[in-house]
Amino acid sequence: MDEDDQADDISQLEARIERLAETAERCRKFIFASRIAIGVGCALLLLMVLGAVGIGAVVLLGSIALVLGGIVSLGSNVSTLRQTNAGIHAAEALRSELIGGIDLKVVHDTPMKLM
């Protein structure tokens, strides 16, 4: 009965690891989008300073919003990604411990090759 409980615990840990991996992948996508937003906002600001783009309130506020929003989103998602990776490593360690604790039995009388 104890082995069934361990198998259930291992299955639950594997499902948790999969969910955490999906969360980590979403964070990576948001980090990428945040970096793009920061880059576009900085490029617009630079173009405005160089005079290539007409200085308008909308363009100025939009570029500042892109930079600030990108920085906030980047910081938030990097932090979440670190916490998620820590959760994945902890769950994998616990799963390995549970798998290592299962008392496996060696069967000696089985044929080496089935014909």
Tab-separated table of N, CA and C in Angstrom:
chain	number	residue	atom	x	y	z
A	1	MET	N	0.827	-1.190	0.000
A	1	MET	CA	0.000	0.000	0.000
A	1	MET	C	0.870	1.253	0.000
A	2	ASP	N	2.021	1.163	0.653
A	2	ASP	CA	2.913	2.312	0.744
A	2	ASP	C	3.494	2.655	-0.628
A	3	GLU	N	3.760	1.629	-1.449
A	3	GLU	CA	4.296	1.864	-2.783
A	3	GLU	C	3.283	2.583	-3.661
A	4	ASP	N	1.982	2.266	-3.477
A	4	ASP	CA	0.942	2.960	-4.240
A	4	ASP	C	0.903	4.435	-3.873
A	5	ASP	N	1.064	4.736	-2.579
A	5	ASP	CA	1.097	6.129	-2.140
A	5	ASP	C	2.297	6.855	-2.721
A	6	GLN	N	3.444	6.172	-2.754
A	6	GLN	CA	4.632	6.788	-3.332
A	6	GLN	C	4.449	7.018	-4.832
A	7	ALA	N	3.827	6.074	-5.518
A	7	ALA	CA	3.587	6.235	-6.953
A	7	ALA	C	2.654	7.416	-7.205
A	8	ASP	N	1.628	7.570	-6.363
A	8	ASP	CA	0.725	8.713	-6.491
A	8	ASP	C	1.458	10.025	-6.228
A	9	ASP	N	2.306	10.029	-5.214
A	9	ASP	CA	3.081	11.235	-4.905
A	9	ASP	C	4.016	11.595	-6.059
A	10	ILE	N	4.640	10.583	-6.648
A	10	ILE	CA	5.535	10.822	-7.782
A	10	ILE	C	4.751	11.373	-8.965
A	11	SER	N	3.564	10.833	-9.221
A	11	SER	CA	2.728	11.321	-10.320
A	11	SER	C	2.316	12.768	-10.094
A	12	GLN	N	1.962	13.094	-8.856
A	12	GLN	CA	1.584	14.468	-8.540
A	12	GLN	C	2.768	15.415	-8.694
A	13	LEU	N	3.942	14.971	-8.293
A	13	LEU	CA	5.133	15.803	-8.446
A	13	LEU	C	5.453	16.023	-9.922
A	14	GLU	N	5.298	14.993	-10.739
A	14	GLU	CA	5.558	15.145	-12.168
A	14	GLU	C	4.571	16.123	-12.803
A	15	ALA	N	3.307	16.060	-12.386
A	15	ALA	CA	2.319	17.015	-12.896
A	15	ALA	C	2.671	18.436	-12.459
A	16	ARG	N	3.130	18.575	-11.222
A	16	ARG	CA	3.528	19.902	-10.723
A	16	ARG	C	4.735	20.433	-11.504
A	17	ILE	N	5.690	19.559	-11.782
A	17	ILE	CA	6.864	19.966	-12.552
A	17	ILE	C	6.447	20.433	-13.942
A	18	GLU	N	5.496	19.740	-14.568
A	18	GLU	CA	5.019	20.141	-15.895
A	18	GLU	C	4.346	21.506	-15.845
A	19	ARG	N	3.510	21.739	-14.823
A	19	ARG	CA	2.845	23.043	-14.680
A	19	ARG	C	3.868	24.149	-14.468
A	20	LEU	N	4.860	23.882	-13.634
A	20	LEU	CA	5.895	24.885	-13.387
A	20	LEU	C	6.715	25.154	-14.647
A	21	ALA	N	6.960	24.122	-15.439
A	21	ALA	CA	7.699	24.306	-16.689
A	21	ALA	C	6.906	25.183	-17.667
A	22	GLU	N	5.596	25.009	-17.702
A	22	GLU	CA	4.752	25.855	-18.550
A	22	GLU	C	4.800	27.299	-18.071
A	23	THR	N	4.753	27.499	-16.760
A	23	THR	CA	4.844	28.846	-16.201
A	23	THR	C	6.184	29.479	-16.552
A	24	ALA	N	7.253	28.710	-16.451
A	24	ALA	CA	8.586	29.219	-16.787
A	24	ALA	C	8.654	29.624	-18.260
A	25	GLU	N	8.054	28.842	-19.129
A	25	GLU	CA	8.064	29.172	-20.552
A	25	GLU	C	7.282	30.458	-20.821
A	26	ARG	N	6.139	30.643	-20.148
A	26	ARG	CA	5.391	31.898	-20.296
A	26	ARG	C	6.217	33.084	-19.819
A	27	CYS	N	6.929	32.916	-18.722
A	27	CYS	CA	7.788	33.985	-18.210
A	27	CYS	C	8.869	34.341	-19.224
A	28	ARG	N	9.461	33.336	-19.852
A	28	ARG	CA	10.496	33.604	-20.856
A	28	ARG	C	9.935	34.405	-22.026
A	29	LYS	N	8.701	34.079	-22.434
A	29	LYS	CA	8.070	34.828	-23.530
A	29	LYS	C	7.812	36.277	-23.120
A	30	PHE	N	7.340	36.499	-21.893
A	30	PHE	CA	7.099	37.853	-21.419
A	30	PHE	C	8.412	38.625	-21.264
A	31	ILE	N	9.459	37.945	-20.846
A	31	ILE	CA	10.773	38.595	-20.730
A	31	ILE	C	11.238	39.058	-22.108
A	32	PHE	N	11.064	38.215	-23.105
A	32	PHE	CA	11.447	38.581	-24.468
A	32	PHE	C	10.641	39.787	-24.951
A	33	ALA	N	9.321	39.765	-24.726
A	33	ALA	CA	8.468	40.884	-25.137
A	33	ALA	C	8.844	42.169	-24.384
A	34	SER	N	9.201	42.039	-23.120
A	34	SER	CA	9.598	43.203	-22.330
A	34	SER	C	10.874	43.817	-22.878
A	35	ARG	N	11.816	42.985	-23.254
A	35	ARG	CA	13.072	43.494	-23.827
A	35	ARG	C	12.810	44.203	-25.158
A	36	ILE	N	11.902	43.667	-25.936
A	36	ILE	CA	11.552	44.329	-27.198
A	36	ILE	C	10.911	45.689	-26.914
A	37	ALA	N	10.001	45.754	-25.948
A	37	ALA	CA	9.347	47.019	-25.601
A	37	ALA	C	10.376	48.050	-25.130
A	38	ILE	N	11.315	47.630	-24.313
A	38	ILE	CA	12.367	48.545	-23.851
A	38	ILE	C	13.190	49.033	-25.036
A	39	GLY	N	13.550	48.134	-25.923
A	39	GLY	CA	14.344	48.514	-27.092
A	39	GLY	C	13.616	49.488	-28.009
A	40	VAL	N	12.335	49.230	-28.270
A	40	VAL	CA	11.548	50.114	-29.134
A	40	VAL	C	11.393	51.480	-28.481
A	41	GLY	N	11.105	51.485	-27.175
A	41	GLY	CA	10.960	52.767	-26.466
A	41	GLY	C	12.247	53.568	-26.480
A	42	CYS	N	13.372	52.916	-26.245
A	42	CYS	CA	14.671	53.610	-26.277
A	42	CYS	C	14.988	54.113	-27.682
A	43	ALA	N	14.662	53.301	-28.686
A	43	ALA	CA	14.912	53.715	-30.067
A	43	ALA	C	14.081	54.947	-30.417
A	44	LEU	N	12.828	54.976	-30.009
A	44	LEU	CA	11.985	56.153	-30.262
A	44	LEU	C	12.533	57.386	-29.560
A	45	LEU	N	12.947	57.222	-28.311
A	45	LEU	CA	13.525	58.358	-27.590
A	45	LEU	C	14.789	58.855	-28.280
A	46	LEU	N	15.626	57.939	-28.721
A	46	LEU	CA	16.858	58.319	-29.411
A	46	LEU	C	16.561	59.036	-30.721
A	47	LEU	N	15.591	58.525	-31.465
A	47	LEU	CA	15.210	59.171	-32.719
A	47	LEU	C	14.645	60.568	-32.476
A	48	MET	N	13.932	60.741	-31.393
A	48	MET	CA	13.400	62.066	-31.060
A	48	MET	C	14.528	63.022	-30.696
A	49	VAL	N	15.514	62.540	-29.951
A	49	VAL	CA	16.642	63.384	-29.564
A	49	VAL	C	17.442	63.781	-30.799
A	50	LEU	N	17.621	62.855	-31.738
A	50	LEU	CA	18.379	63.137	-32.948
A	50	LEU	C	17.577	63.953	-33.967
A	51	GLY	N	16.302	64.094	-33.746
A	51	GLY	CA	15.469	64.902	-34.629
A	51	GLY	C	14.884	64.138	-35.795
A	52	ALA	N	15.028	62.842	-35.828
A	52	ALA	CA	14.495	62.045	-36.934
A	52	ALA	C	12.985	61.892	-36.846
A	53	VAL	N	12.463	61.961	-35.658
A	53	VAL	CA	11.018	61.839	-35.442
A	53	VAL	C	10.554	63.145	-34.828
A	54	GLY	N	9.459	63.678	-35.351
A	54	GLY	CA	8.929	64.919	-34.801
A	54	GLY	C	8.548	64.743	-33.342
A	55	ILE	N	8.913	65.707	-32.549
A	55	ILE	CA	8.624	65.635	-31.119
A	55	ILE	C	7.161	65.971	-30.911
A	56	GLY	N	6.434	64.984	-30.484
A	56	GLY	CA	5.029	65.157	-30.152
A	56	GLY	C	4.791	64.562	-28.783
A	57	ALA	N	3.804	65.063	-28.123
A	57	ALA	CA	3.510	64.594	-26.769
A	57	ALA	C	3.140	63.119	-26.764
A	58	VAL	N	2.420	62.699	-27.797
A	58	VAL	CA	1.986	61.307	-27.856
A	58	VAL	C	3.188	60.382	-28.046
A	59	VAL	N	4.092	60.739	-28.942
A	59	VAL	CA	5.269	59.913	-29.199
A	59	VAL	C	6.168	59.882	-27.964
A	60	LEU	N	6.355	61.027	-27.330
A	60	LEU	CA	7.183	61.107	-26.138
A	60	LEU	C	6.607	60.266	-25.005
A	61	LEU	N	5.326	60.441	-24.730
A	61	LEU	CA	4.696	59.663	-23.655
A	61	LEU	C	4.650	58.180	-23.988
A	62	GLY	N	4.420	57.862	-25.257
A	62	GLY	CA	4.386	56.458	-25.668
A	62	GLY	C	5.733	55.780	-25.503
A	63	SER	N	6.792	56.473	-25.885
A	63	SER	CA	8.121	55.872	-25.760
A	63	SER	C	8.526	55.723	-24.290
A	64	ILE	N	8.197	56.699	-23.476
A	64	ILE	CA	8.489	56.595	-22.041
A	64	ILE	C	7.680	55.460	-21.420
A	65	ALA	N	6.416	55.340	-21.829
A	65	ALA	CA	5.577	54.252	-21.305
A	65	ALA	C	6.124	52.889	-21.718
A	66	LEU	N	6.615	52.783	-22.949
A	66	LEU	CA	7.200	51.518	-23.392
A	66	LEU	C	8.420	51.149	-22.559
A	67	VAL	N	9.288	52.106	-22.323
A	67	VAL	CA	10.500	51.835	-21.548
A	67	VAL	C	10.137	51.454	-20.110
A	68	LEU	N	9.316	52.261	-19.460
A	68	LEU	CA	8.967	51.987	-18.063
A	68	LEU	C	8.155	50.700	-17.916
A	69	GLY	N	7.187	50.499	-18.799
A	69	GLY	CA	6.390	49.267	-18.754
A	69	GLY	C	7.244	48.033	-19.010
A	70	GLY	N	8.181	48.161	-19.945
A	70	GLY	CA	9.077	47.045	-20.232
A	70	GLY	C	9.965	46.710	-19.048
A	71	ILE	N	10.465	47.751	-18.368
A	71	ILE	CA	11.323	47.525	-17.194
A	71	ILE	C	10.542	46.843	-16.077
A	72	VAL	N	9.340	47.310	-15.823
A	72	VAL	CA	8.520	46.717	-14.754
A	72	VAL	C	8.173	45.272	-15.091
A	73	SER	N	7.755	45.034	-16.337
A	73	SER	CA	7.397	43.675	-16.748
A	73	SER	C	8.609	42.747	-16.725
A	74	LEU	N	9.748	43.263	-17.146
A	74	LEU	CA	10.978	42.466	-17.139
A	74	LEU	C	11.339	42.056	-15.718
A	75	GLY	N	11.340	43.002	-14.807
A	75	GLY	CA	11.697	42.697	-13.418
A	75	GLY	C	10.743	41.703	-12.780
A	76	SER	N	9.470	41.891	-13.022
A	76	SER	CA	8.472	40.993	-12.439
A	76	SER	C	8.628	39.571	-12.969
A	77	ASN	N	8.805	39.443	-14.267
A	77	ASN	CA	8.892	38.111	-14.861
A	77	ASN	C	10.215	37.421	-14.575
A	78	VAL	N	11.294	38.180	-14.450
A	78	VAL	CA	12.573	37.574	-14.066
A	78	VAL	C	12.465	37.010	-12.658
A	79	SER	N	11.832	37.764	-11.761
A	79	SER	CA	11.653	37.293	-10.386
A	79	SER	C	10.779	36.037	-10.351
A	80	THR	N	9.690	36.055	-11.095
A	80	THR	CA	8.804	34.891	-11.141
A	80	THR	C	9.516	33.688	-11.740
A	81	LEU	N	10.330	33.919	-12.776
A	81	LEU	CA	11.077	32.823	-13.394
A	81	LEU	C	12.061	32.202	-12.404
A	82	ARG	N	12.732	33.025	-11.622
A	82	ARG	CA	13.665	32.489	-10.613
A	82	ARG	C	12.926	31.643	-9.581
A	83	GLN	N	11.786	32.134	-9.106
A	83	GLN	CA	11.009	31.379	-8.120
A	83	GLN	C	10.481	30.078	-8.722
A	84	THR	N	10.059	30.142	-9.971
A	84	THR	CA	9.545	28.944	-10.637
A	84	THR	C	10.650	27.912	-10.829
A	85	ASN	N	11.823	28.363	-11.245
A	85	ASN	CA	12.951	27.433	-11.399
A	85	ASN	C	13.336	26.807	-10.069
A	86	ALA	N	13.289	27.583	-8.990
A	86	ALA	CA	13.575	27.027	-7.661
A	86	ALA	C	12.537	25.968	-7.298
A	87	GLY	N	11.279	26.225	-7.628
A	87	GLY	CA	10.216	25.242	-7.369
A	87	GLY	C	10.405	23.976	-8.176
A	88	ILE	N	10.836	24.130	-9.425
A	88	ILE	CA	11.086	22.959	-10.277
A	88	ILE	C	12.212	22.119	-9.694
A	89	HIS	N	13.292	22.776	-9.286
A	89	HIS	CA	14.433	22.027	-8.731
A	89	HIS	C	14.054	21.321	-7.429
A	90	ALA	N	13.264	21.980	-6.598
A	90	ALA	CA	12.833	21.354	-5.339
A	90	ALA	C	11.934	20.152	-5.614
A	91	ALA	N	11.006	20.290	-6.559
A	91	ALA	CA	10.110	19.181	-6.886
A	91	ALA	C	10.874	18.020	-7.516
A	92	GLU	N	11.857	18.322	-8.360
A	92	GLU	CA	12.664	17.258	-8.960
A	92	GLU	C	13.495	16.534	-7.915
A	93	ALA	N	14.015	17.274	-6.938
A	93	ALA	CA	14.796	16.644	-5.872
A	93	ALA	C	13.909	15.729	-5.033
A	94	LEU	N	12.706	16.193	-4.711
A	94	LEU	CA	11.778	15.376	-3.931
A	94	LEU	C	11.358	14.140	-4.723
A	95	ARG	N	11.123	14.312	-6.021
A	95	ARG	CA	10.761	13.171	-6.871
A	95	ARG	C	11.884	12.147	-6.892
A	96	SER	N	13.122	12.606	-7.032
A	96	SER	CA	14.270	11.687	-7.030
A	96	SER	C	14.386	10.951	-5.699
A	97	GLU	N	14.129	11.660	-4.630
A	97	GLU	CA	14.179	11.040	-3.296
A	97	GLU	C	13.099	9.969	-3.158
A	98	LEU	N	11.892	10.268	-3.656
A	98	LEU	CA	10.811	9.278	-3.577
A	98	LEU	C	11.114	8.063	-4.455
A	99	ILE	N	11.641	8.308	-5.640
A	99	ILE	CA	11.974	7.190	-6.524
A	99	ILE	C	13.086	6.346	-5.907
A	100	GLY	N	14.061	6.987	-5.297
A	100	GLY	CA	15.154	6.269	-4.651
A	100	GLY	C	14.693	5.469	-3.437
A	101	GLY	N	13.589	5.875	-2.831
A	101	GLY	CA	13.090	5.188	-1.644
A	101	GLY	C	12.228	3.981	-1.947
A	102	ILE	N	11.894	3.757	-3.208
A	102	ILE	CA	11.057	2.607	-3.564
A	102	ILE	C	11.917	1.348	-3.495
A	103	ASP	N	11.397	0.340	-2.845
A	103	ASP	CA	12.108	-0.924	-2.708
A	103	ASP	C	11.824	-1.771	-3.944
A	104	LEU	N	12.738	-1.755	-4.880
A	104	LEU	CA	12.580	-2.514	-6.115
A	104	LEU	C	13.025	-3.952	-5.892
A	105	LYS	N	12.318	-4.865	-6.533
A	105	LYS	CA	12.627	-6.281	-6.391
A	105	LYS	C	13.205	-6.791	-7.696
A	106	VAL	N	14.289	-7.556	-7.597
A	106	VAL	CA	14.920	-8.153	-8.764
A	106	VAL	C	14.301	-9.524	-8.987
A	107	VAL	N	13.881	-9.769	-10.203
A	107	VAL	CA	13.286	-11.055	-10.567
A	107	VAL	C	14.356	-11.851	-11.302
A	108	HIS	N	14.719	-12.985	-10.717
A	108	HIS	CA	15.833	-13.779	-11.252
A	108	HIS	C	15.407	-14.835	-12.259
A	109	ASP	N	14.177	-15.291	-12.215
A	109	ASP	CA	13.791	-16.432	-13.037
A	109	ASP	C	13.104	-16.019	-14.342
A	110	THR	N	13.327	-14.853	-14.839
A	110	THR	CA	12.728	-14.453	-16.116
A	110	THR	C	13.708	-14.758	-17.243
A	111	PRO	N	13.202	-15.115	-18.408
A	111	PRO	CA	14.100	-15.396	-19.528
A	111	PRO	C	14.766	-14.094	-20.014
A	112	MET	N	15.979	-14.235	-20.476
A	112	MET	CA	16.727	-13.073	-20.954
A	112	MET	C	16.155	-12.560	-22.270
A	113	LYS	N	15.619	-13.469	-23.073
A	113	LYS	CA	15.101	-13.081	-24.379
A	113	LYS	C	13.822	-13.848	-24.650
A	114	LEU	N	12.819	-13.140	-25.080
A	114	LEU	CA	11.549	-13.796	-25.418
A	114	LEU	C	11.572	-14.200	-26.888
A	115	MET	N	11.104	-15.412	-27.153
A	115	MET	CA	11.085	-15.884	-28.540
A	115	MET	C	9.684	-16.132	-28.982
